[in-house]
Amino acid sequence: MASPCRAFAAVLPAEVDRGLEVRPVGRDRASHRLRELQVTGTAEVCCPADRASLRVGVSSSKESLSEATSSVSRRLEYILQALRQHSIREEDTSVRRFVHRHAEQYCMDAEVKVTFSDFEKMERVCSVLLEKLDKSVCVGTPQFYHSAECLSQMRQRACVSAVENAQQKAGKVCQLLGQSLGSPLNVKEEETKEWRTEEEEDEGRRQRFHFPHVPTITASSQVSASFSLRDRSRKKLS
């Protein structure tokens, strides 16, 4: 009589959570099956604007060109001196001048554009100019923006945080399964997103104080990572 035989079959579910998957990846020299743990990790990083562009303008209308030029030059020199006193670098400052004639008068306009990374220093400069030059100077509303360096660092932080989250997830799964997490086999950034948000303020407060909005950019990153699995009991025996 033929000896009885037994057959085992496993049916995998039709839908598998893509965030976690364990599968065999090969055999080692001792014919022990190696296993791979696949996980995904996501992270978001928010970053407010780190730069502000401020425009300061002066103008004069006189019957002679020399008088108009002299009037503007005196105020322009005071503006540049105030910037130097606040340690504003020359490369962060640019000056434009424009002369034209209107009716019987010569008009001269000058504009100083300053880039600030220290917003408190910018407020101090604005206060000094408005106090000393009063109505003879026009201080514009600062325009906030993100520098290229700031955006690059934000994207890197989002990706690194996503990888860290994936590794933490894999470590917790290993503890649950009684396994030991091995070395990473593959890490890939699957998707990145960025969106801009405005600072939320009370509408009445904004109208009373005329506070400019400081924009914030959020970067998100999603990565997939695979790690090798090692049996803890086998590790102890070895």
Short mmCIF file of C-alpha atoms in Angstrom, two decimals:
data_model
loop_
_atom_site.label_atom_id
_atom_site.label_comp_id
_atom_site.label_asym_id
_atom_site.label_seq_id
_atom_site.Cartn_x
_atom_site.Cartn_y
_atom_site.Cartn_z
CA MET A 1 0.00 0.00 0.00
CA ALA A 2 1.29 3.40 -0.92
CA SER A 3 2.27 5.59 1.99
CA PRO A 4 -0.09 8.52 2.61
CA CYS A 5 1.08 12.03 1.65
CA ARG A 6 -0.04 15.39 2.81
CA ALA A 7 -0.27 18.65 0.81
CA PHE A 8 -0.45 22.16 2.24
CA ALA A 9 -1.66 25.17 0.28
CA ALA A 10 -1.78 28.80 1.30
CA VAL A 11 -4.05 31.31 -0.41
CA LEU A 12 -2.82 34.88 -0.30
CA PRO A 13 -5.38 37.65 0.12
CA ALA A 14 -6.32 39.54 -3.02
CA GLU A 15 -5.48 42.88 -1.44
CA VAL A 16 -2.26 43.36 0.49
CA ASP A 17 -1.38 46.46 2.49
CA ARG A 18 1.34 48.08 0.43
CA GLY A 19 2.77 49.70 3.55
CA LEU A 20 4.04 46.37 4.91
CA GLU A 21 5.11 43.20 3.14
CA VAL A 22 7.29 40.26 4.16
CA ARG A 23 8.59 38.00 1.43
CA PRO A 24 11.47 35.57 0.77
CA VAL A 25 14.32 37.01 -1.23
CA GLY A 26 16.69 34.07 -1.70
CA ARG A 27 18.75 31.36 0.00
CA ASP A 28 22.10 31.53 1.73
CA ARG A 29 24.84 28.88 1.71
CA ALA A 30 23.18 26.97 4.53
CA SER A 31 19.95 26.87 2.49
CA HIS A 32 18.20 29.04 5.04
CA ARG A 33 15.57 31.21 3.48
CA LEU A 34 16.26 34.93 3.80
CA ARG A 35 13.33 37.22 4.28
CA GLU A 36 12.69 40.83 3.37
CA LEU A 37 10.52 43.35 5.16
CA GLN A 38 9.13 46.16 3.02
CA VAL A 39 7.70 49.30 4.61
CA THR A 40 6.82 52.83 3.65
CA GLY A 41 7.49 56.00 5.58
CA THR A 42 6.10 59.52 5.25
CA ALA A 43 7.03 62.86 6.78
CA GLU A 44 6.10 66.53 6.52
CA VAL A 45 8.31 69.52 7.28
CA CYS A 46 7.07 73.12 7.53
CA CYS A 47 9.33 76.09 6.99
CA PRO A 48 8.45 79.80 7.27
CA ALA A 49 10.00 82.33 4.90
CA ASP A 50 13.62 83.13 5.77
CA ARG A 51 14.10 86.21 3.59
CA ALA A 52 12.35 89.58 3.20
CA SER A 53 12.75 92.15 0.46
CA LEU A 54 12.16 95.78 1.50
CA ARG A 55 11.93 98.76 -0.85
CA VAL A 56 12.62 102.29 0.40
CA GLY A 57 11.93 105.19 -1.94
CA VAL A 58 12.64 108.93 -2.01
CA SER A 59 11.71 111.52 -4.62
CA SER A 60 12.02 115.22 -5.30
CA SER A 61 10.59 117.74 -7.80
CA LYS A 62 12.48 121.01 -8.31
CA GLU A 63 12.81 123.70 -10.93
CA SER A 64 16.44 122.75 -11.52
CA LEU A 65 17.95 119.31 -11.94
CA SER A 66 20.77 120.01 -9.49
CA GLU A 67 18.33 120.91 -6.71
CA ALA A 68 16.28 117.74 -7.28
CA THR A 69 19.43 115.61 -7.38
CA SER A 70 20.83 117.22 -4.22
CA SER A 71 17.59 116.73 -2.29
CA VAL A 72 17.37 113.05 -3.17
CA SER A 73 21.09 112.41 -2.65
CA ARG A 74 21.03 113.71 0.94
CA ARG A 75 18.20 111.40 1.96
CA LEU A 76 19.62 108.52 -0.02
CA GLU A 77 22.94 108.83 1.78
CA TYR A 78 21.16 108.82 5.14
CA ILE A 79 19.31 105.62 4.18
CA LEU A 80 22.54 103.89 3.14
CA GLN A 81 24.27 105.08 6.30
CA ALA A 82 21.46 103.65 8.45
CA LEU A 83 21.85 100.31 6.66
CA ARG A 84 25.61 100.28 7.28
CA GLN A 85 25.06 101.07 10.95
CA HIS A 86 22.82 98.00 11.17
CA SER A 87 25.51 95.83 9.51
CA ILE A 88 23.64 95.32 6.24
CA ARG A 89 26.02 93.95 3.63
CA GLU A 90 26.51 95.79 0.34
CA GLU A 91 25.62 92.66 -1.64
CA ASP A 92 22.19 92.72 0.03
CA THR A 93 21.55 96.29 -1.12
CA SER A 94 20.82 97.75 -4.54
CA VAL A 95 20.04 101.34 -5.59
CA ARG A 96 18.15 102.63 -8.62
CA ARG A 97 17.81 106.25 -9.73
CA PHE A 98 15.48 107.74 -12.32
CA VAL A 99 15.31 111.34 -13.57
CA HIS A 100 12.47 112.73 -15.66
CA ARG A 101 10.76 116.03 -16.39
CA HIS A 102 7.17 116.78 -15.49
CA ALA A 103 5.71 120.05 -16.77
CA GLU A 104 8.21 122.73 -15.71
CA GLN A 105 9.95 120.72 -13.02
CA TYR A 106 12.70 118.15 -12.86
CA CYS A 107 11.81 114.99 -10.94
CA MET A 108 14.23 112.50 -9.49
CA ASP A 109 13.21 109.19 -7.94
CA ALA A 110 15.50 106.80 -6.10
CA GLU A 111 14.77 103.38 -4.67
CA VAL A 112 16.82 101.24 -2.31
CA LYS A 113 16.07 97.52 -2.29
CA VAL A 114 17.31 95.62 0.75
CA THR A 115 17.27 91.89 1.46
CA PHE A 116 16.96 90.90 5.12
CA SER A 117 17.41 87.56 6.83
CA ASP A 118 16.95 89.09 10.29
CA PHE A 119 13.36 90.33 10.47
CA GLU A 120 13.84 92.11 13.81
CA LYS A 121 16.71 94.09 12.31
CA MET A 122 14.44 95.00 9.41
CA GLU A 123 11.86 96.39 11.85
CA ARG A 124 14.52 98.50 13.57
CA VAL A 125 15.72 99.93 10.26
CA CYS A 126 12.17 100.82 9.24
CA SER A 127 11.58 102.58 12.55
CA VAL A 128 14.76 104.65 12.22
CA LEU A 129 13.98 105.74 8.66
CA LEU A 130 10.38 106.66 9.41
CA GLU A 131 11.38 108.55 12.53
CA LYS A 132 14.20 110.56 10.95
CA LEU A 133 12.89 111.11 7.43
CA ASP A 134 9.18 111.13 8.20
CA LYS A 135 7.06 111.85 5.11
CA SER A 136 10.07 112.43 2.87
CA VAL A 137 10.65 108.69 2.63
CA CYS A 138 8.36 105.87 1.49
CA VAL A 139 8.97 102.55 3.22
CA GLY A 140 7.18 99.75 1.42
CA THR A 141 5.60 96.60 2.79
CA PRO A 142 8.21 93.82 3.07
CA GLN A 143 7.81 90.87 0.74
CA PHE A 144 8.69 87.57 2.41
CA TYR A 145 10.05 84.61 0.48
CA HIS A 146 12.08 81.41 0.80
CA SER A 147 15.70 81.27 -0.26
CA ALA A 148 16.94 78.39 -2.42
CA GLU A 149 19.08 77.14 0.47
CA CYS A 150 16.09 77.08 2.81
CA LEU A 151 13.98 75.08 0.32
CA SER A 152 16.80 72.60 -0.28
CA GLN A 153 17.30 71.98 3.44
CA MET A 154 13.55 71.58 3.98
CA ARG A 155 13.30 68.92 1.25
CA GLN A 156 16.28 67.04 2.68
CA ARG A 157 14.80 67.09 6.18
CA ALA A 158 11.49 65.73 4.88
CA CYS A 159 13.20 62.85 3.06
CA VAL A 160 15.47 61.97 5.99
CA SER A 161 12.53 62.06 8.43
CA ALA A 162 10.52 59.78 6.13
CA VAL A 163 13.40 57.27 6.06
CA GLU A 164 13.69 57.43 9.86
CA ASN A 165 9.94 56.78 10.19
CA ALA A 166 10.21 53.80 7.84
CA GLN A 167 13.08 52.37 9.88
CA GLN A 168 11.19 52.83 13.15
CA LYS A 169 8.15 51.12 11.67
CA ALA A 170 10.28 48.19 10.50
CA GLY A 171 11.89 47.89 13.93
CA LYS A 172 8.52 47.72 15.71
CA VAL A 173 7.25 45.09 13.26
CA CYS A 174 10.35 43.00 13.92
CA GLN A 175 9.76 43.16 17.66
CA LEU A 176 6.18 42.04 17.14
CA LEU A 177 7.27 39.09 14.99
CA GLY A 178 10.21 38.11 17.21
CA GLN A 179 12.71 38.88 14.52
CA SER A 180 15.86 40.95 14.30
CA LEU A 181 16.06 43.79 11.80
CA GLY A 182 18.89 43.40 9.36
CA SER A 183 20.62 45.84 7.07
CA PRO A 184 18.66 47.97 4.58
CA LEU A 185 18.40 46.44 1.12
CA ASN A 186 16.80 49.30 -0.79
CA VAL A 187 15.51 52.80 -0.07
CA LYS A 188 13.61 54.85 -2.63
CA GLU A 189 11.81 58.19 -2.45
CA GLU A 190 8.49 57.52 -4.12
CA GLU A 191 6.68 60.85 -3.95
CA THR A 192 7.28 64.46 -2.94
CA LYS A 193 4.80 67.31 -2.57
CA GLU A 194 5.03 70.98 -1.63
CA TRP A 195 2.35 73.53 -0.86
CA ARG A 196 2.29 77.11 0.31
CA THR A 197 0.14 78.37 3.18
CA GLU A 198 -0.44 81.87 4.47
CA GLU A 199 -0.20 82.75 8.13
CA GLU A 200 -3.69 82.76 9.63
CA GLU A 201 -4.58 85.95 11.46
CA ASP A 202 -7.66 87.60 12.80
CA GLU A 203 -9.05 89.81 10.03
CA GLY A 204 -9.80 92.73 12.36
CA ARG A 205 -6.34 92.60 13.92
CA ARG A 206 -4.73 92.53 10.48
CA GLN A 207 -6.65 95.63 9.37
CA ARG A 208 -5.74 97.57 12.52
CA PHE A 209 -2.03 96.81 12.55
CA HIS A 210 -1.31 96.11 8.85
CA PHE A 211 0.86 93.12 9.61
CA PRO A 212 2.33 91.53 6.47
CA HIS A 213 1.80 87.84 5.94
CA VAL A 214 4.74 85.50 6.39
CA PRO A 215 4.21 82.55 4.03
CA THR A 216 4.99 78.99 5.06
CA ILE A 217 5.89 76.14 2.74
CA THR A 218 5.29 72.51 3.69
CA ALA A 219 7.20 69.68 2.03
CA SER A 220 6.12 66.05 2.26
CA SER A 221 8.09 62.97 1.32
CA GLN A 222 7.08 59.32 0.98
CA VAL A 223 9.73 56.63 0.80
CA SER A 224 9.73 52.87 0.45
CA ALA A 225 12.39 50.83 2.20
CA SER A 226 13.23 47.15 2.43
CA PHE A 227 15.24 45.46 5.19
CA SER A 228 16.51 41.95 5.64
CA LEU A 229 15.06 39.91 8.51
CA ARG A 230 17.09 37.69 10.85
CA ASP A 231 15.63 35.15 13.25
CA ARG A 232 16.61 36.05 16.81
CA SER A 233 16.80 32.43 17.97
CA ARG A 234 19.04 31.48 15.06
CA LYS A 235 21.24 34.47 15.82
CA LYS A 236 21.68 33.33 19.41
CA LEU A 237 22.62 29.79 18.31
CA SER A 238 25.22 31.11 15.92
#
